[in-house]
Coordinates of N, CA and C in Angstrom, one line a residue:
M1 N 6.8 38.3 -18.9 CA 7.0 37.5 -17.7 C 5.6 37.2 -17.1
A2 N 5.3 35.9 -16.8 CA 4.0 35.5 -16.3 C 3.9 35.7 -14.8
M3 N 2.7 35.7 -14.3 CA 2.5 35.8 -12.9 C 2.2 34.4 -12.4
Q4 N 2.5 34.1 -11.2 CA 2.2 32.9 -10.5 C 0.9 33.0 -9.8
A5 N 0.1 31.9 -9.7 CA -1.2 31.9 -9.1 C -1.1 32.4 -7.7
E6 N -0.1 32.0 -6.9 CA 0.0 32.5 -5.5 C 0.2 34.0 -5.4
E7 N 0.9 34.6 -6.4 CA 1.1 36.0 -6.4 C -0.2 36.7 -6.6
I8 N -1.0 36.2 -7.5 CA -2.4 36.8 -7.8 C -3.2 36.7 -6.5
K9 N -3.2 35.5 -5.9 CA -4.0 35.3 -4.7 C -3.5 36.2 -3.6
S10 N -2.3 36.4 -3.4 CA -1.7 37.2 -2.4 C -2.1 38.7 -2.6
M11 N -2.1 39.2 -3.8 CA -2.4 40.5 -4.1 C -3.9 40.8 -3.8
I12 N -4.8 39.8 -4.2 CA -6.2 40.0 -3.9 C -6.5 40.0 -2.4
K13 N -5.8 39.0 -1.7 CA -6.0 38.9 -0.2 C -5.5 40.2 0.5
A14 N -4.4 40.8 0.0 CA -3.9 42.0 0.6 C -4.9 43.1 0.5
A15 N -5.7 43.2 -0.6 CA -6.6 44.3 -0.8 C -8.0 43.9 -0.2
L16 N -8.3 42.6 -0.1 CA -9.6 42.2 0.4 C -9.3 41.1 1.4
P17 N -8.9 41.5 2.6 CA -8.4 40.5 3.6 C -9.4 39.4 4.0
D18 N -10.7 39.7 3.9 CA -11.6 38.6 4.3 C -12.0 37.7 3.2
A19 N -11.4 37.9 2.0 CA -11.8 37.1 0.8 C -11.3 35.7 0.8
E20 N -12.2 34.8 0.3 CA -11.8 33.5 0.0 C -11.4 33.5 -1.5
V21 N -10.2 33.1 -1.9 CA -9.7 33.3 -3.2 C -9.3 31.9 -3.8
E22 N -9.8 31.5 -4.9 CA -9.4 30.3 -5.6 C -8.9 30.7 -7.0
I23 N -7.7 30.3 -7.3 CA -7.1 30.6 -8.6 C -6.9 29.3 -9.4
T24 N -7.3 29.3 -10.6 CA -7.0 28.2 -11.5 C -6.3 28.6 -12.8
D25 N -5.2 27.9 -13.1 CA -4.4 28.2 -14.3 C -5.1 27.5 -15.4
L26 N -5.7 28.3 -16.3 CA -6.6 27.7 -17.4 C -5.8 27.1 -18.5
A27 N -4.6 27.6 -18.8 CA -3.9 27.1 -20.0 C -2.5 26.5 -19.7
G28 N -2.1 26.6 -18.4 CA -0.8 26.1 -18.0 C 0.4 27.0 -18.4
D29 N 0.0 28.2 -18.8 CA 1.1 29.1 -19.3 C 1.4 30.2 -18.4
G30 N 0.7 30.3 -17.3 CA 1.0 31.4 -16.4 C 0.4 32.8 -16.8
N31 N -0.4 32.8 -17.9 CA -1.0 34.0 -18.4 C -2.5 34.0 -18.5
H32 N -3.1 32.8 -18.3 CA -4.6 32.7 -18.4 C -5.1 32.0 -17.2
Y33 N -5.8 32.8 -16.3 CA -6.2 32.3 -15.1 C -7.7 32.5 -14.9
A34 N -8.3 31.7 -14.0 CA -9.7 32.0 -13.5 C -9.6 32.2 -12.0
A35 N -10.3 33.2 -11.6 CA -10.3 33.5 -10.1 C -11.8 33.5 -9.6
R36 N -12.0 32.9 -8.5 CA -13.3 33.0 -7.8 C -12.9 33.7 -6.5
V37 N -13.6 34.8 -6.3 CA -13.3 35.6 -5.1 C -14.7 35.8 -4.3
V38 N -14.7 35.4 -3.1 CA -15.9 35.5 -2.3 C -15.5 36.5 -1.1
S39 N -16.3 37.6 -1.0 CA -15.9 38.5 0.1 C -17.2 39.3 0.6
E40 N -17.3 39.4 1.8 CA -18.4 40.2 2.4 C -18.3 41.6 2.0
S41 N -17.1 42.1 1.7 CA -17.0 43.5 1.2 C -17.7 43.8 -0.1
F42 N -18.1 42.8 -0.8 CA -18.8 43.0 -2.1 C -20.3 43.3 -1.8
R43 N -20.8 43.1 -0.6 CA -22.2 43.3 -0.3 C -22.6 44.7 -0.6
G44 N -23.7 44.8 -1.4 CA -24.2 46.1 -1.8 C -23.6 46.7 -3.0
L45 N -22.5 46.0 -3.5 CA -21.9 46.5 -4.8 C -22.4 45.8 -6.0
S46 N -22.5 46.5 -7.1 CA -22.8 45.9 -8.4 C -21.7 44.9 -8.8
R47 N -22.0 44.0 -9.7 CA -21.0 43.0 -10.2 C -19.8 43.8 -10.8
V48 N -20.1 44.9 -11.5 CA -19.0 45.7 -12.1 C -18.1 46.2 -11.0
K49 N -18.7 46.7 -9.9 CA -17.8 47.3 -8.8 C -17.1 46.2 -8.1
Q50 N -17.7 45.0 -8.0 CA -17.0 43.9 -7.4 C -15.8 43.5 -8.2
H51 N -15.9 43.5 -9.5 CA -14.8 43.1 -10.4 C -13.8 44.2 -10.4
K52 N -14.2 45.4 -10.4 CA -13.2 46.6 -10.3 C -12.4 46.5 -9.1
A53 N -13.0 46.1 -7.9 CA -12.2 46.0 -6.7 C -11.1 44.9 -6.8
V54 N -11.4 43.8 -7.5 CA -10.4 42.8 -7.7 C -9.3 43.3 -8.7
Y55 N -9.8 43.9 -9.8 CA -8.8 44.4 -10.8 C -7.9 45.4 -10.1
D56 N -8.5 46.3 -9.3 CA -7.7 47.3 -8.6 C -6.6 46.7 -7.7
A57 N -7.0 45.5 -7.1 CA -6.0 44.8 -6.2 C -4.8 44.3 -7.0
L58 N -5.0 44.1 -8.3 CA -3.9 43.6 -9.1 C -3.0 44.7 -9.6
D59 N -3.2 45.9 -9.2 CA -2.3 47.1 -9.3 C -1.8 47.2 -10.8
G60 N -2.7 47.3 -11.7 CA -2.3 47.6 -13.1 C -1.7 46.4 -13.9
R61 N -1.6 45.2 -13.3 CA -1.0 44.1 -14.0 C -1.9 43.5 -15.1
M62 N -3.2 43.7 -15.0 CA -4.1 43.1 -16.0 C -3.8 43.7 -17.4
G63 N -3.7 42.8 -18.4 CA -3.4 43.3 -19.7 C -1.9 43.4 -20.0
G64 N -1.1 43.3 -19.0 CA 0.3 43.4 -19.1 C 1.0 42.0 -18.7
V65 N 1.4 42.0 -17.5 CA 2.0 40.8 -16.9 C 1.0 39.7 -16.8
L66 N -0.2 40.0 -16.5 CA -1.3 39.1 -16.5 C -2.2 39.3 -17.7
H67 N -2.2 38.4 -18.6 CA -2.9 38.5 -19.9 C -4.4 38.4 -19.8
A68 N -4.9 37.4 -19.0 CA -6.3 37.1 -19.0 C -6.7 36.6 -17.6
L69 N -7.8 37.1 -17.1 CA -8.3 36.6 -15.8 C -9.9 36.5 -16.0
Q70 N -10.3 35.3 -16.0 CA -11.8 35.0 -15.9 C -12.2 35.1 -14.5
L71 N -13.1 36.1 -14.2 CA -13.3 36.5 -12.8 C -14.8 36.1 -12.4
T72 N -14.9 35.5 -11.3 CA -16.2 35.3 -10.7 C -16.2 35.8 -9.3
T73 N -17.1 36.7 -8.9 CA -17.2 37.2 -7.6 C -18.5 36.8 -6.9
A74 N -18.5 36.7 -5.6 CA -19.7 36.3 -4.9 C -19.6 36.9 -3.4
I75 N -20.8 36.9 -2.8 CA -20.9 37.3 -1.4 C -21.2 36.0 -0.6
P76 N -20.5 35.9 0.5 CA -20.7 34.6 1.3 C -22.2 34.5 1.8

């Protein structure tokens, strides 16, 4: 079962309330997305820790329900 872009966005926003989140469906199949997440909470974190924060927000769905997520994180 595929995830909807809005569901991904909602899960990220729930974990990172200040985040600006843009989701793009890369293949039109509901399994391959790109996400751009901008959050002040990333300040002082390495890129790896920023990405981990986003993956943690997805509550274990990466690699299962959500097959692929091309992730870009940034600080405002």
